[in-house]
mmCIF file of C-alpha atoms in Angstrom:
data_model
loop_
_atom_site.group_PDB
_atom_site.id
_atom_site.type_symbol
_atom_site.label_atom_id
_atom_site.label_comp_id
_atom_site.label_asym_id
_atom_site.label_seq_id
_atom_site.Cartn_x
_atom_site.Cartn_y
_atom_site.Cartn_z
ATOM 1 C CA MET A 1 -37.587 56.737 10.963
ATOM 2 C CA ARG A 2 -36.767 54.765 14.081
ATOM 3 C CA THR A 3 -35.092 52.065 11.941
ATOM 4 C CA LYS A 4 -32.689 54.527 10.345
ATOM 5 C CA LYS A 5 -31.713 55.930 13.735
ATOM 6 C CA SER A 6 -31.099 52.443 15.205
ATOM 7 C CA PHE A 7 -29.097 51.411 12.171
ATOM 8 C CA LEU A 8 -26.997 54.580 12.275
ATOM 9 C CA GLY A 9 -26.446 54.184 16.027
ATOM 10 C CA GLY A 10 -25.305 50.575 15.499
ATOM 11 C CA VAL A 11 -22.788 51.634 12.845
ATOM 12 C CA ILE A 12 -21.373 54.293 15.157
ATOM 13 C CA ALA A 13 -21.132 51.738 17.986
ATOM 14 C CA ILE A 14 -19.291 49.255 15.733
ATOM 15 C CA LEU A 15 -16.883 51.946 14.558
ATOM 16 C CA THR A 16 -16.220 53.018 18.147
ATOM 17 C CA VAL A 17 -15.450 49.446 19.229
ATOM 18 C CA SER A 18 -13.213 48.868 16.186
ATOM 19 C CA VAL A 19 -11.220 52.026 16.817
ATOM 20 C CA SER A 20 -10.694 51.189 20.499
ATOM 21 C CA VAL A 21 -9.487 47.625 19.721
ATOM 22 C CA VAL A 22 -7.088 48.772 17.003
ATOM 23 C CA GLY A 23 -5.973 51.698 19.116
ATOM 24 C CA GLY A 24 -4.197 49.495 21.640
ATOM 25 C CA CYS A 25 -6.786 47.509 23.573
ATOM 26 C CA GLY A 26 -6.113 44.099 22.057
ATOM 27 C CA GLY A 27 -4.216 44.528 18.787
ATOM 28 C CA PRO A 28 -0.543 43.617 18.412
ATOM 29 C CA ARG A 29 2.009 46.219 19.316
ATOM 30 C CA PRO A 30 4.013 47.619 16.371
ATOM 31 C CA THR A 31 7.131 45.605 17.352
ATOM 32 C CA GLU A 32 5.327 42.296 18.003
ATOM 33 C CA SER A 33 4.912 39.665 15.313
ATOM 34 C CA VAL A 34 1.639 37.858 14.812
ATOM 35 C CA LEU A 35 3.451 35.033 12.973
ATOM 36 C CA PRO A 36 4.278 31.836 14.873
ATOM 37 C CA THR A 37 7.930 31.331 15.767
ATOM 38 C CA PRO A 38 9.880 28.043 15.406
ATOM 39 C CA SER A 39 9.427 27.409 19.138
ATOM 40 C CA SER A 40 5.684 27.892 18.811
ATOM 41 C CA PRO A 41 3.576 24.710 19.092
ATOM 42 C CA LEU A 42 1.774 25.802 15.912
ATOM 43 C CA VAL A 43 4.829 25.088 13.780
ATOM 44 C CA THR A 44 5.658 21.423 13.266
ATOM 45 C CA PRO A 45 8.508 20.608 10.876
ATOM 46 C CA VAL A 46 7.557 17.871 8.434
ATOM 47 C CA GLN A 47 9.923 15.808 6.287
ATOM 48 C CA PHE A 48 8.582 14.346 3.038
ATOM 49 C CA GLU A 49 10.224 11.565 1.085
ATOM 50 C CA SER A 50 10.159 11.955 -2.654
ATOM 51 C CA PRO A 51 7.945 9.350 -4.330
ATOM 52 C CA LEU A 52 10.447 9.338 -7.203
ATOM 53 C CA GLN A 53 13.493 7.206 -6.482
ATOM 54 C CA VAL A 54 16.560 8.228 -8.469
ATOM 55 C CA PRO A 55 19.449 5.760 -8.499
ATOM 56 C CA ASP A 56 22.859 6.938 -7.268
ATOM 57 C CA GLU A 57 24.588 5.569 -10.351
ATOM 58 C CA VAL A 58 23.072 6.012 -13.772
ATOM 59 C CA PRO A 59 24.166 3.495 -16.397
ATOM 60 C CA GLY A 60 25.619 4.891 -19.561
ATOM 61 C CA PRO A 61 27.676 7.902 -20.546
ATOM 62 C CA ALA A 62 26.545 11.503 -20.714
ATOM 63 C CA PHE A 63 25.171 12.712 -24.039
ATOM 64 C CA ALA A 64 27.984 13.740 -26.374
ATOM 65 C CA ILE A 65 28.002 14.671 -30.039
ATOM 66 C CA ASP A 66 31.226 13.615 -31.780
ATOM 67 C CA ARG A 67 33.333 16.685 -32.543
ATOM 68 C CA PRO A 68 34.116 18.444 -34.787
ATOM 69 C CA LEU A 69 30.927 18.791 -36.838
ATOM 70 C CA GLU A 70 31.729 20.041 -40.314
ATOM 71 C CA ALA A 71 29.528 21.998 -42.717
ATOM 72 C CA GLY A 72 27.914 19.754 -45.322
ATOM 73 C CA ALA A 73 27.789 16.671 -43.063
ATOM 74 C CA THR A 74 24.623 14.586 -43.433
ATOM 75 C CA ARG A 75 25.091 12.404 -40.323
ATOM 76 C CA VAL A 76 25.604 13.156 -36.643
ATOM 77 C CA THR A 77 27.248 10.551 -34.408
ATOM 78 C CA GLY A 78 27.969 10.383 -30.708
ATOM 79 C CA GLN A 79 27.210 8.606 -27.470
ATOM 80 C CA GLY A 80 24.677 8.601 -24.681
ATOM 81 C CA PRO A 81 22.650 6.433 -22.312
ATOM 82 C CA VAL A 82 21.509 3.154 -23.909
ATOM 83 C CA GLY A 83 18.021 3.013 -25.409
ATOM 84 C CA ILE A 84 17.163 6.708 -25.128
ATOM 85 C CA PRO A 85 15.257 8.194 -28.080
ATOM 86 C CA ILE A 86 16.961 11.378 -29.302
ATOM 87 C CA VAL A 87 16.308 14.193 -31.746
ATOM 88 C CA VAL A 88 19.022 16.220 -33.504
ATOM 89 C CA VAL A 89 17.955 19.870 -33.871
ATOM 90 C CA ASP A 90 19.341 23.053 -35.410
ATOM 91 C CA VAL A 91 19.446 25.363 -32.386
ATOM 92 C CA THR A 92 20.244 28.378 -34.591
ATOM 93 C CA LEU A 93 16.912 27.879 -36.364
ATOM 94 C CA THR A 94 14.934 27.692 -33.103
ATOM 95 C CA GLY A 95 15.167 23.950 -32.714
ATOM 96 C CA ARG A 96 14.214 22.799 -36.201
ATOM 97 C CA GLU A 97 14.355 18.990 -36.277
ATOM 98 C CA LEU A 98 17.085 17.531 -38.484
ATOM 99 C CA GLY A 99 16.787 13.840 -37.575
ATOM 100 C CA GLN A 100 15.840 11.384 -34.863
ATOM 101 C CA GLY A 101 16.728 7.924 -33.630
ATOM 102 C CA PHE A 102 17.887 5.881 -30.637
ATOM 103 C CA ILE A 103 21.079 5.339 -28.744
ATOM 104 C CA ASP A 104 21.996 1.690 -29.408
ATOM 105 C CA ASP A 105 22.952 -1.045 -26.935
ATOM 106 C CA SER A 106 26.615 -0.047 -27.114
ATOM 107 C CA GLY A 107 25.783 3.561 -26.095
ATOM 108 C CA HIS A 108 26.340 5.081 -29.562
ATOM 109 C CA PHE A 109 24.141 6.765 -32.137
ATOM 110 C CA ASP A 110 24.447 7.521 -35.843
ATOM 111 C CA ILE A 111 21.620 9.698 -37.154
ATOM 112 C CA GLU A 112 20.998 10.564 -40.780
ATOM 113 C CA LEU A 113 19.982 14.209 -41.208
ATOM 114 C CA SER A 114 17.198 15.588 -43.393
ATOM 115 C CA GLU A 115 19.576 18.240 -44.782
ATOM 116 C CA PRO A 116 23.326 19.006 -44.706
ATOM 117 C CA LEU A 117 24.695 20.988 -41.756
ATOM 118 C CA GLU A 118 25.337 24.697 -42.282
ATOM 119 C CA SER A 119 28.522 26.419 -41.121
ATOM 120 C CA GLY A 120 28.086 28.584 -38.042
ATOM 121 C CA HIS A 121 24.878 26.859 -36.914
ATOM 122 C CA ARG A 122 24.665 25.268 -33.476
ATOM 123 C CA ILE A 123 23.379 21.684 -33.481
ATOM 124 C CA GLY A 124 21.878 20.101 -30.361
ATOM 125 C CA LEU A 125 20.629 16.802 -28.952
ATOM 126 C CA MET A 126 17.227 16.631 -27.315
ATOM 127 C CA ALA A 127 15.641 13.669 -25.601
ATOM 128 C CA GLY A 128 13.071 12.606 -28.159
ATOM 129 C CA THR A 129 9.894 10.654 -28.319
ATOM 130 C CA ALA A 130 10.685 8.593 -31.384
ATOM 131 C CA HIS A 131 8.576 5.741 -29.991
ATOM 132 C CA PRO A 132 5.696 5.471 -27.511
ATOM 133 C CA MET A 133 6.851 5.030 -23.917
ATOM 134 C CA SER A 134 4.972 3.641 -20.911
ATOM 135 C CA ALA A 135 4.324 5.893 -17.908
ATOM 136 C CA GLU A 136 6.928 3.929 -15.937
ATOM 137 C CA GLU A 137 9.553 4.363 -18.678
ATOM 138 C CA ILE A 138 8.847 8.106 -18.847
ATOM 139 C CA GLU A 139 9.156 8.503 -15.054
ATOM 140 C CA THR A 140 12.477 6.639 -14.901
ATOM 141 C CA TYR A 141 13.825 8.394 -17.960
ATOM 142 C CA MET A 142 12.892 11.928 -16.772
ATOM 143 C CA ALA A 143 14.423 11.327 -13.325
ATOM 144 C CA GLN A 144 17.767 10.440 -14.879
ATOM 145 C CA LEU A 145 18.059 12.934 -17.732
ATOM 146 C CA ASP A 146 19.616 15.671 -15.603
ATOM 147 C CA ARG A 147 22.542 13.382 -14.780
ATOM 148 C CA TRP A 148 23.280 12.772 -18.460
ATOM 149 C CA LYS A 149 23.962 16.357 -19.536
ATOM 150 C CA GLY A 150 26.982 16.729 -21.801
ATOM 151 C CA GLU A 151 29.535 19.541 -21.810
ATOM 152 C CA GLY A 152 27.420 21.693 -24.163
ATOM 153 C CA ALA A 153 24.109 21.190 -22.312
ATOM 154 C CA ARG A 154 21.721 24.153 -22.360
ATOM 155 C CA ASN A 155 18.092 24.806 -21.465
ATOM 156 C CA LEU A 156 16.831 27.353 -23.985
ATOM 157 C CA PRO A 157 13.468 29.145 -23.957
ATOM 158 C CA TYR A 158 11.180 28.191 -26.857
ATOM 159 C CA ILE A 159 13.460 25.261 -27.746
ATOM 160 C CA GLY A 160 13.858 23.082 -24.657
ATOM 161 C CA MET A 161 16.531 21.072 -22.894
ATOM 162 C CA LEU A 162 19.534 20.303 -25.064
ATOM 163 C CA PHE A 163 21.770 17.613 -23.602
ATOM 164 C CA ASP A 164 24.735 18.553 -25.770
ATOM 165 C CA THR A 165 25.383 21.210 -28.413
ATOM 166 C CA VAL A 166 28.138 21.754 -30.976
ATOM 167 C CA LEU A 167 28.930 24.627 -33.323
ATOM 168 C CA VAL A 168 29.232 23.507 -36.971
ATOM 169 C CA GLU A 169 32.641 24.444 -38.432
ATOM 170 C CA ASP A 170 33.721 25.210 -42.024
#
């Protein structure tokens, strides 16, 4: 019986102390902030350098599909950064692959398609993985891709980054 009384008395004492501290004897006033301010010694601005170095000038042209694309065509040609693997996709059909290849040393590509182009479909170029790449090649390549976007570039959910797109005409 004595244990219950001591325990209950301790709880009441703790509650009394908590209420008096929160009630104004040590807690922050409603208009005061408990967050450190820029002049506070607790805040030290830190500058980080990116471990990824991106060159100021990227060799090669932006991705570009030769226009116009006509219905029934079985090849897609264009230009882009030298040596990049690319995939031609039918954006209208949620990115279905139509062909893949590389941009040659002159900055051009000519890709044979698995099926003729359909009128009204949008065709796009994605950076592909038509061959295995080393970790260093991937890092360099990914850092530069943003700079190579063509005039029809789009980033589409469930499809991915398209570096150029063209609507197929009749």
